[in-house]
Coordinates of C-alpha atoms in Angstrom, one line a residue:
X663 CA 203.2 215.6 64.7
X664 CA 204.6 216.4 68.2
X665 CA 204.1 212.7 69.2
X666 CA 206.0 211.5 66.1
X667 CA 208.8 213.9 66.8
X668 CA 209.2 212.6 70.3
X669 CA 209.3 209.0 69.0
X670 CA 211.9 209.8 66.4
X671 CA 214.1 211.6 69.0
X672 CA 213.9 208.6 71.3
X673 CA 214.8 206.2 68.6
X674 CA 217.7 208.4 67.5
X675 CA 218.9 208.6 71.1
X676 CA 218.9 204.8 71.3
X677 CA 221.0 204.6 68.1
X678 CA 223.5 207.3 69.0
X679 CA 223.9 206.7 72.7
X680 CA 223.5 203.0 73.2
X681 CA 225.6 202.9 76.3
X682 CA 223.6 205.6 78.2
X683 CA 220.1 205.1 76.7
X684 CA 219.2 201.4 76.8
X685 CA 215.8 201.3 75.0
X686 CA 214.0 198.2 73.9
X687 CA 210.7 197.6 72.2
X688 CA 209.0 194.5 73.7
X689 CA 206.3 192.7 71.8
X690 CA 203.6 190.6 73.4
X691 CA 200.5 188.9 72.0
X692 CA 197.5 188.2 74.1
X693 CA 195.0 185.7 72.7
X694 CA 191.8 186.0 74.8
X695 CA 190.3 182.6 74.9
X696 CA 188.0 180.4 77.0
X697 CA 189.5 177.5 78.8
X698 CA 187.9 174.8 81.0
X699 CA 189.5 175.1 84.5
X700 CA 189.0 173.0 87.6
X701 CA 189.0 174.6 91.1
X702 CA 187.1 173.6 94.3
X703 CA 186.5 170.2 92.8
X704 CA 184.4 171.5 89.9
X705 CA 185.1 172.6 86.4
X706 CA 183.9 175.6 84.5
X707 CA 184.9 177.6 81.4
X708 CA 186.8 180.8 82.2
X709 CA 188.1 183.7 80.1
X710 CA 191.9 183.7 80.0
X711 CA 194.8 185.2 78.1
X712 CA 196.8 182.6 76.2
X713 CA 194.9 179.8 78.1
X714 CA 196.6 180.8 81.4
X715 CA 195.2 181.7 84.8
X716 CA 196.7 183.9 86.0
X717 CA 197.8 185.3 82.7
X718 CA 201.3 185.8 81.3
X719 CA 203.8 188.2 82.9
X720 CA 205.0 191.3 81.0
X721 CA 208.7 192.0 81.7
X722 CA 210.4 195.3 80.7
X723 CA 212.9 197.8 81.9
X724 CA 212.4 201.4 82.8
X725 CA 212.0 203.5 79.6
X726 CA 211.2 200.4 77.4
X727 CA 208.4 200.6 74.9
X728 CA 205.7 197.8 75.2
X729 CA 203.5 196.7 72.3
X730 CA 200.7 194.2 73.2
X731 CA 198.4 192.9 70.5
X732 CA 195.2 191.7 72.1
X733 CA 193.1 189.4 70.0
X734 CA 189.5 188.8 71.2
X735 CA 188.4 185.2 70.6
X736 CA 185.5 185.3 73.2
X737 CA 181.9 186.5 73.0
X738 CA 182.4 189.5 75.3
X739 CA 183.6 193.0 74.4
X740 CA 186.8 193.6 76.4
X741 CA 189.7 196.0 77.1
X742 CA 192.9 195.6 79.0
X743 CA 194.1 198.1 81.6
X744 CA 197.8 198.4 82.5
X745 CA 197.3 199.2 86.2
X746 CA 199.7 201.8 87.5
X747 CA 201.4 202.6 84.2
X748 CA 201.5 206.4 84.0
X749 CA 200.8 206.4 80.3
X750 CA 202.5 209.8 79.8
X751 CA 201.3 211.1 76.3
X752 CA 199.6 207.7 75.6
X753 CA 196.3 208.1 77.5
X754 CA 194.5 206.1 74.7
X755 CA 196.5 203.0 75.7
X756 CA 195.3 203.0 79.4
X757 CA 192.5 200.6 78.7
X758 CA 189.3 201.5 80.6
X759 CA 186.4 200.6 78.3
X760 CA 184.3 203.7 77.3
X761 CA 186.8 206.0 79.1
X762 CA 190.0 206.0 77.0
X763 CA 188.8 203.6 74.3
X764 CA 185.9 201.6 73.0
X765 CA 186.2 197.9 73.9
X766 CA 187.6 195.3 71.5
X767 CA 184.7 193.5 70.0
X768 CA 184.6 189.7 69.5
X769 CA 186.8 188.6 66.6
X770 CA 188.7 192.0 66.6
X771 CA 192.1 193.0 67.8
X772 CA 193.8 196.1 69.2
X773 CA 197.5 197.0 69.7
X774 CA 198.4 198.8 73.0
X775 CA 201.5 200.9 72.5
X776 CA 203.1 202.7 75.5
X777 CA 206.4 203.5 77.1
X778 CA 207.3 202.9 80.7
X779 CA 208.7 206.3 81.6
X780 CA 210.4 206.8 84.9
X781 CA 208.9 203.7 86.6
X782 CA 210.3 200.5 88.0
X783 CA 208.8 197.9 90.2
X784 CA 205.7 195.6 90.3
X785 CA 202.4 196.5 88.6
X786 CA 199.8 194.4 86.9
X787 CA 197.3 194.2 84.0
X788 CA 193.7 193.2 84.0
X789 CA 190.5 193.3 81.9
X790 CA 188.7 196.5 82.4
X791 CA 185.1 195.8 81.6
X792 CA 182.4 193.8 83.4
X793 CA 183.9 191.2 85.8
X794 CA 186.2 189.6 83.3
X795 CA 189.2 190.8 85.4
X796 CA 188.4 188.0 87.9
X797 CA 190.4 185.6 85.6
X798 CA 191.9 188.0 83.0
X799 CA 194.9 189.4 84.8
X800 CA 198.7 189.1 85.2
X801 CA 201.8 190.7 86.5
X802 CA 203.9 193.5 85.1
X803 CA 207.5 193.5 86.2
X804 CA 209.5 196.6 85.4
X805 CA 213.2 196.2 86.1
X806 CA 215.5 199.2 86.8
X807 CA 217.7 200.4 84.0
X808 CA 220.8 198.3 83.4
X809 CA 223.5 199.1 85.9
X810 CA 221.0 200.7 88.3
X811 CA 220.8 198.6 91.5
X812 CA 217.9 198.2 93.9
X813 CA 218.2 200.4 96.9
X814 CA 218.4 197.2 99.0
X815 CA 220.5 194.1 98.8
X816 CA 219.9 192.2 95.6
X817 CA 217.8 189.1 96.3
X818 CA 218.8 185.6 95.3
X819 CA 215.6 185.2 93.2
X820 CA 212.3 186.9 92.6
X821 CA 208.9 185.3 92.6
X822 CA 205.4 186.6 91.6
X823 CA 202.5 186.0 94.0
X824 CA 199.1 187.0 92.6
X825 CA 196.2 186.9 95.1
X826 CA 192.6 186.6 93.7
X827 CA 189.1 185.4 94.2
X828 CA 187.3 182.4 92.7
X829 CA 183.6 181.9 92.0
X830 CA 182.2 178.5 91.2
X831 CA 179.6 180.3 89.1
X832 CA 180.3 182.2 85.9
X833 CA 181.4 185.6 87.1
X834 CA 179.5 187.4 84.4
X835 CA 176.3 185.7 85.5
X836 CA 177.1 186.8 89.1
X837 CA 177.4 190.5 88.2
X838 CA 174.5 190.4 85.7
X839 CA 172.2 188.9 88.3
X840 CA 173.2 191.6 90.8
X841 CA 172.5 194.4 88.2
X842 CA 169.2 192.7 87.4
X843 CA 168.1 192.4 91.0
X844 CA 169.5 195.7 92.2
X845 CA 171.2 193.8 95.1
X846 CA 174.9 193.3 95.9
X847 CA 176.6 190.5 94.0
X848 CA 177.4 187.1 95.7
X849 CA 180.7 186.9 97.4
X850 CA 183.4 184.7 96.0
X851 CA 183.7 181.0 97.0
X852 CA 187.4 181.1 97.7
X853 CA 190.5 183.2 97.6
X854 CA 193.5 182.1 95.5
X855 CA 197.3 182.3 95.5
X856 CA 198.6 182.2 92.0
X857 CA 195.3 180.8 90.8
X858 CA 194.9 178.1 93.4
X859 CA 192.8 178.2 96.6
X860 CA 194.7 175.4 98.3
X861 CA 192.9 172.9 100.5
X862 CA 189.3 173.9 101.5
X863 CA 186.7 172.2 103.7
X864 CA 184.5 171.5 100.6
X865 CA 187.5 170.3 98.5
X866 CA 190.3 168.9 100.7
X867 CA 193.4 168.3 98.7
X868 CA 197.2 168.5 98.8
X869 CA 197.1 170.9 95.8
X870 CA 197.9 174.5 95.8
X871 CA 200.8 176.7 94.8
X872 CA 204.3 175.7 96.0
X873 CA 207.1 178.2 96.4
X874 CA 210.4 176.2 96.2
X875 CA 213.3 177.8 98.1
X876 CA 216.8 177.1 99.2
X877 CA 218.0 177.6 102.8
X878 CA 220.0 180.7 103.7
X879 CA 218.8 182.8 100.7
X880 CA 216.8 186.0 100.4
X881 CA 213.9 186.0 98.0
X882 CA 211.8 189.0 96.8
X883 CA 208.1 188.3 96.5
X884 CA 206.2 190.6 94.1
X885 CA 202.8 190.4 95.7
X886 CA 199.7 191.6 93.7
X887 CA 196.1 191.8 94.9
X888 CA 194.1 191.0 91.8
X889 CA 190.9 190.3 93.8
X890 CA 187.8 192.1 92.6
X891 CA 186.5 193.2 96.0
X892 CA 188.5 192.2 99.1
X893 CA 191.4 193.5 101.0
X894 CA 193.6 190.7 102.1
X895 CA 196.1 189.8 104.8
X896 CA 199.2 187.9 103.6
X897 CA 201.7 186.0 105.8
X898 CA 204.2 183.1 105.8
X899 CA 204.5 180.8 108.9
X900 CA 207.8 181.4 110.8
X901 CA 209.1 184.1 108.5
X902 CA 209.2 187.9 108.7
X903 CA 208.5 190.0 105.6
X904 CA 210.7 193.1 104.9
X905 CA 208.6 195.5 102.9
X906 CA 210.7 197.4 100.3
X907 CA 208.2 198.7 97.7
X908 CA 204.5 199.3 97.2
X909 CA 202.8 200.2 93.9
X910 CA 206.1 200.3 92.0
X911 CA 207.6 202.9 94.4
X912 CA 210.4 202.3 96.9
X913 CA 209.7 202.6 100.6
X914 CA 211.8 202.8 103.8
X915 CA 212.3 199.1 104.5
X916 CA 210.5 197.7 107.6
X917 CA 209.8 194.2 109.0
X918 CA 206.4 192.8 109.6
X919 CA 204.7 189.4 110.1
X920 CA 201.6 190.4 108.1
X921 CA 200.9 192.7 105.2
X922 CA 197.5 194.1 104.2
X923 CA 196.9 194.7 100.6
X924 CA 193.9 196.2 98.9
X925 CA 192.5 195.2 95.4
X926 CA 194.8 196.8 92.8
X927 CA 197.8 197.3 95.1
X928 CA 201.2 195.6 94.9
X929 CA 203.8 195.0 97.6
X930 CA 207.3 193.8 97.2
X931 CA 208.8 192.0 100.3
X932 CA 212.1 190.3 101.1
X933 CA 212.0 186.9 102.7
X934 CA 215.1 185.2 104.2
X935 CA 215.0 181.4 104.4
X936 CA 216.6 181.1 107.8
X937 CA 214.5 178.3 109.2
X938 CA 215.2 174.6 109.3
X939 CA 214.3 172.6 106.3
X940 CA 210.6 171.9 106.0
X941 CA 207.3 173.2 104.7
X942 CA 205.7 176.5 105.9
X943 CA 202.2 177.6 105.2
X944 CA 201.6 180.7 103.1
X945 CA 198.2 182.3 103.8
X946 CA 195.9 185.0 102.3
X947 CA 192.8 185.8 104.3
X948 CA 190.2 188.6 104.2
X949 CA 190.3 191.9 106.0
X950 CA 186.9 193.5 106.6
X951 CA 186.1 195.7 109.6
X952 CA 182.6 196.7 108.5
X953 CA 179.3 194.7 108.6
X954 CA 179.8 193.5 105.0
X955 CA 179.6 189.9 103.8
X956 CA 182.9 188.6 102.6
X957 CA 184.4 185.2 101.5
X958 CA 185.8 183.9 104.8
X959 CA 188.0 181.2 103.3
X960 CA 191.8 181.5 103.7
X961 CA 193.8 180.7 100.6
X962 CA 196.9 178.6 101.3
X963 CA 200.2 177.8 99.6
X964 CA 203.4 176.2 100.7
X965 CA 207.0 177.6 101.2
X966 CA 209.0 174.4 100.5
X967 CA 212.6 174.2 101.5
X968 CA 214.9 172.2 99.2
X969 CA 215.7 168.8 100.7
X970 CA 212.4 168.6 102.6
X971 CA 210.3 165.5 102.2
X972 CA 207.0 166.0 100.5
X973 CA 205.3 164.1 103.3
X974 CA 206.8 166.4 106.0
X975 CA 204.4 168.2 108.2
X976 CA 203.6 171.8 107.3
X977 CA 204.3 174.5 109.9
X978 CA 201.0 176.4 110.2
X979 CA 200.2 180.1 110.8
X980 CA 197.0 181.6 112.2
X981 CA 195.7 184.6 110.1
X982 CA 194.4 187.7 112.0
X983 CA 190.7 187.9 112.6
X984 CA 189.0 189.4 109.5
X985 CA 188.1 192.6 111.5
X986 CA 191.7 193.1 112.8
X987 CA 191.7 196.9 112.2
X988 CA 194.8 197.4 114.4
X989 CA 196.9 194.9 112.3
X990 CA 195.9 196.8 109.1
X991 CA 196.5 200.2 110.7
X992 CA 199.9 199.3 112.0
X993 CA 201.0 198.1 108.5
X994 CA 199.6 201.2 106.8
X995 CA 201.1 203.6 109.3
X996 CA 204.6 202.1 108.8
X997 CA 204.7 202.9 105.1
X998 CA 207.0 205.8 104.3
X999 CA 208.5 206.9 100.9
X1000 CA 212.2 206.3 100.6
X1001 CA 212.7 210.0 100.1
X1002 CA 216.4 209.7 99.2
X1003 CA 218.4 212.0 97.0
X1004 CA 217.9 209.6 94.1
X1005 CA 214.2 208.8 94.9
X1006 CA 212.8 212.0 96.4
X1007 CA 209.2 212.4 97.6
X1008 CA 208.0 215.4 95.6
X1009 CA 205.0 216.2 97.7
X1010 CA 203.0 219.2 96.5
X1011 CA 203.1 221.9 99.2
X1012 CA 201.1 224.6 97.4
X1013 CA 197.6 223.4 96.5
X1014 CA 195.5 224.7 93.5
X1015 CA 192.5 222.5 94.1
X1016 CA 191.3 221.3 97.5
X1017 CA 188.6 218.7 97.0
X1018 CA 186.4 216.6 99.2
X1019 CA 184.8 213.5 97.7
X1020 CA 182.2 211.6 99.8
X1021 CA 182.1 207.9 98.9
X1022 CA 179.4 205.5 99.7
X1023 CA 176.2 203.8 98.5
X1024 CA 172.7 205.0 97.6
X1025 CA 169.3 203.6 96.6
X1026 CA 167.6 204.6 93.4
X1027 CA 164.2 203.5 92.0
X1028 CA 164.2 200.4 89.7
X1029 CA 160.8 199.1 88.6
X1030 CA 162.3 195.7 87.5
X1031 CA 164.5 195.2 90.6
X1032 CA 163.8 193.4 93.9
X1033 CA 161.9 195.7 96.2
X1034 CA 161.6 198.2 93.4
X1035 CA 165.0 199.7 94.0
X1036 CA 168.7 199.3 93.2
X1037 CA 171.8 199.8 95.4
X1038 CA 174.1 202.2 93.6
X1039 CA 177.6 203.6 94.2
X1040 CA 177.9 207.3 94.9
X1041 CA 180.6 210.0 94.9
X1042 CA 179.4 213.4 96.1
X1043 CA 175.8 212.1 95.6
X1044 CA 176.4 211.3 91.9
X1045 CA 176.3 207.9 90.4
X1046 CA 178.5 207.7 87.3
X1047 CA 176.7 206.7 84.1
X1048 CA 179.0 204.8 81.7
X1049 CA 179.0 206.6 78.3
X1050 CA 178.4 204.9 75.0
X1051 CA 181.2 206.9 73.4
X1052 CA 184.7 206.8 75.0
X1053 CA 185.4 210.0 76.9
X1054 CA 188.8 210.5 75.3
X1055 CA 187.3 210.0 71.8
X1056 CA 184.5 212.5 72.6
X1057 CA 187.1 215.1 73.7
X1058 CA 189.4 214.6 70.7
X1059 CA 186.6 214.8 68.1
X1060 CA 184.6 217.5 70.0
X1061 CA 181.5 215.3 70.3
X1062 CA 178.9 217.1 72.4
X1063 CA 176.5 215.5 74.8
X1064 CA 178.8 212.7 76.1
X1065 CA 179.9 214.3 79.4
X1066 CA 179.9 217.5 81.3
X1067 CA 182.7 219.1 83.4
X1068 CA 180.6 220.2 86.4
X1069 CA 181.4 217.4 88.8
X1070 CA 181.2 219.1 92.3
X1071 CA 184.5 219.4 94.1
X1072 CA 182.6 219.0 97.4
X1073 CA 179.3 217.4 98.5
X1074 CA 176.3 219.5 97.4
X1075 CA 174.9 219.3 100.9
X1076 CA 177.3 218.8 103.8
X1077 CA 176.1 216.3 106.5
X1078 CA 177.4 214.1 109.3
X1079 CA 179.1 211.7 106.8
X1080 CA 179.9 208.8 109.0
X1081 CA 176.6 208.6 110.9
X1082 CA 173.8 206.3 109.8
X1083 CA 171.5 208.3 107.6
X1084 CA 168.2 206.7 106.6
X1085 CA 166.5 209.7 105.0
X1086 CA 167.0 210.4 101.3
X1087 CA 169.3 207.8 99.8
X1088 CA 168.7 208.8 96.2
X1089 CA 171.5 209.9 93.9
X1090 CA 171.8 211.9 90.7
X1091 CA 172.9 209.8 87.7
X1092 CA 175.2 211.5 85.3
X1093 CA 178.4 211.4 83.3
X1094 CA 180.3 214.3 85.0
X1095 CA 184.0 215.1 85.1
X1096 CA 186.0 217.5 87.2
X1097 CA 188.4 219.8 85.2
X1098 CA 192.0 220.3 86.2
X1099 CA 194.5 222.6 84.5
X1100 CA 197.8 221.0 83.3
X1101 CA 200.3 220.9 86.2
X1102 CA 197.8 222.0 88.8
X1103 CA 198.3 220.6 92.3
X1104 CA 195.5 218.8 94.0
X1105 CA 194.6 217.8 97.5
X1106 CA 191.8 215.3 97.5
X1107 CA 190.1 214.1 100.7
X1108 CA 188.3 210.8 100.2
X1109 CA 185.6 210.5 102.9
X1110 CA 183.7 207.2 103.6
X1111 CA 180.0 207.6 104.5
X1112 CA 177.6 205.7 106.7
X1113 CA 174.9 205.8 104.0
X1114 CA 173.4 202.2 104.2
X1115 CA 176.7 201.0 105.8
X1116 CA 180.3 202.2 106.1
X1117 CA 182.9 200.1 104.3
X1118 CA 186.5 200.2 103.0
X1119 CA 186.8 201.5 99.5
X1120 CA 189.8 200.6 97.3
X1121 CA 190.5 203.6 95.0
X1122 CA 192.8 203.7 92.0
X1123 CA 193.8 206.9 90.2
X1124 CA 194.5 206.3 86.5
X1125 CA 197.5 208.0 85.0
X1126 CA 199.0 209.4 88.2
X1127 CA 200.7 208.5 91.4
X1128 CA 199.8 210.3 94.5
X1129 CA 201.0 210.8 98.1
X1130 CA 198.9 209.7 101.0
X1131 CA 199.5 212.6 103.4
X1132 CA 196.9 211.7 106.1
X1133 CA 194.1 209.4 107.2
X1134 CA 191.8 209.1 110.1
X1135 CA 188.6 207.8 111.6
X1136 CA 185.3 209.7 111.6
X1137 CA 184.7 212.9 109.6
X1138 CA 187.6 214.9 108.2
X1139 CA 188.2 218.1 110.1
X1140 CA 189.6 220.7 107.6
X1141 CA 190.9 222.9 110.5
X1142 CA 192.6 220.3 112.7
X1143 CA 193.5 217.3 110.5
X1144 CA 195.8 219.0 108.0
X1145 CA 198.1 220.0 110.9
X1146 CA 199.0 216.3 111.2
X1147 CA 199.7 215.7 107.5
X1148 CA 202.9 214.1 106.6
X1149 CA 204.4 216.3 103.9
X1150 CA 208.0 215.0 104.2
X1151 CA 208.0 211.3 103.4
X1152 CA 204.4 210.1 102.8
X1153 CA 203.9 206.8 100.9
X1154 CA 203.5 207.2 97.2
X1155 CA 200.9 205.0 95.5
X1156 CA 198.5 204.6 92.7
X1157 CA 195.8 202.7 94.7
X1158 CA 194.6 203.2 98.2
X1159 CA 192.0 201.9 100.6
X1160 CA 189.8 204.5 102.3
X1161 CA 189.2 203.2 105.9
X1162 CA 185.7 202.1 106.9
X1163 CA 184.0 205.0 108.6
X1164 CA 187.0 207.3 108.0
X1165 CA 188.9 209.3 105.5
X1166 CA 192.2 209.5 103.5
X1167 CA 193.9 212.6 102.1
X1168 CA 196.0 212.4 99.0
X1169 CA 198.0 215.0 97.0
X1170 CA 199.2 214.8 93.4
X1171 CA 200.2 217.0 90.5
X1172 CA 198.1 216.9 87.3
X1173 CA 200.9 216.5 84.9
X1174 CA 199.4 214.0 82.6
X1175 CA 196.8 215.5 80.1
X1176 CA 193.8 213.4 79.2
X1177 CA 190.6 211.9 80.6
X1178 CA 191.8 210.0 83.7
X1179 CA 189.6 208.1 86.1
X1180 CA 189.3 207.8 89.8
X1181 CA 188.2 204.2 90.2
X1182 CA 186.3 203.3 93.3
X1183 CA 185.0 199.9 92.1
X1184 CA 182.6 202.5 90.6
X1185 CA 183.8 205.6 88.9
X1186 CA 184.1 209.3 89.4
X1187 CA 186.1 211.0 86.7
X1188 CA 188.9 213.6 86.7
X1189 CA 189.7 215.5 83.5
X1190 CA 193.1 217.1 83.0
X1191 CA 193.0 219.9 80.4
X1192 CA 196.2 220.6 78.5
X1193 CA 196.8 224.4 78.5
X1194 CA 197.2 225.9 75.1
X1195 CA 200.8 226.8 74.2
X1196 CA 201.7 230.4 73.8
X1197 CA 202.5 231.6 70.3
X1198 CA 206.1 230.9 69.5
X1199 CA 206.5 228.1 72.0

């Protein structure tokens, strides 16, 4: 009843105060279909939305309501996640399969209904089951309310740039073979910019994405990393990038030649076309500073000035080495929240829960796997087991036996996290959640481990933004490191990369009741319990 009351009040506000409350309901239809697509000189069927790769862009304004009808015409179960949307009071619309909903079965449909409350900027949507998100993804553009300007000069034009990965093989076959063998999945065959890898050694061509520009103008690029696994560098030959936003939050503008962007992150940059007419290479290349196999190919596109001949030579750019830790660190360290009067950085100062999650890999027995074992993901020595009943459904209907709320807030046995440990690599497999009270404040230190190998971990917190208050190399020191935390203007995000062999500290307020997930390519879970109202309230 409360939810209906809120909806009615909002609708009445739209009717009575049209000048001050500009509400719209925006309708979209996603037909999930298979389409034959050619990349790298070979053709394969891929799962798409409306036959497009990348998929269609959702455009809305702050406080608009979005309804998306998803119709599943393919053989896979699927769900769609609206990456970075807070989903205040609409947790069931978030999209992770078996977490907030059961997946949409073949031949069935589902309507996602949510309001974009207090957010503006660039986010994206993607499939949230199996590896379908490799091709099932697209941009979300949230414009400010009418009459509210950007906190930087308005650009001449805006463009969407989606970075991704491409496999010649069927991506579902790739991940299924990995699960069957117990080994890591094969790396991708190419990176992509707006669905195109550009020219590669195995498939030389003049193809690829072209960004047409006029001289003397400023453009805003809404850059999205929709890759499954890899952090990427992004740069444009001969042009500096002015960073103005990350993960749909404004930042203090700064100039850079190269940005680094983790899977799930977004970055808005301003580019001024001040060079002489011509063509300039746009490049996306991998960043990996750990001994992990990656796709080494650089995706390319072209920034093409109006009036330039198609046959004109392209000005090239050399991407950083894939292990250029200093380039990535310089970019990350430059990020600061705008922290203005209109856009303050509300960093929690008093902490109710101080947590330490160790993130890494483990090895569990598997009689049917290669070598009789399987490589698994681990958070605090627990490997998350996907439930057969959606967690939110289990909570709402009081279904027992689906999950427990005893996820440890710290490692069960402390150890030298970043050293190479080759003793007991086994993990406990369970569906565990950590319980938070409504409006509790949380400090969460995410610690990479050297179990098997250290590596960078992209982490996304569903339903919340958080502030990155600190990061470092080696083991987190709870006595020394907090003294250097930035509690004034730390960057606010929804997705972050934990450095290889290091740690990241984040803070947030648990103001969104429901079953929200901390996604680390694998999953640990956080549960926010809504406190009971007092009588008469």
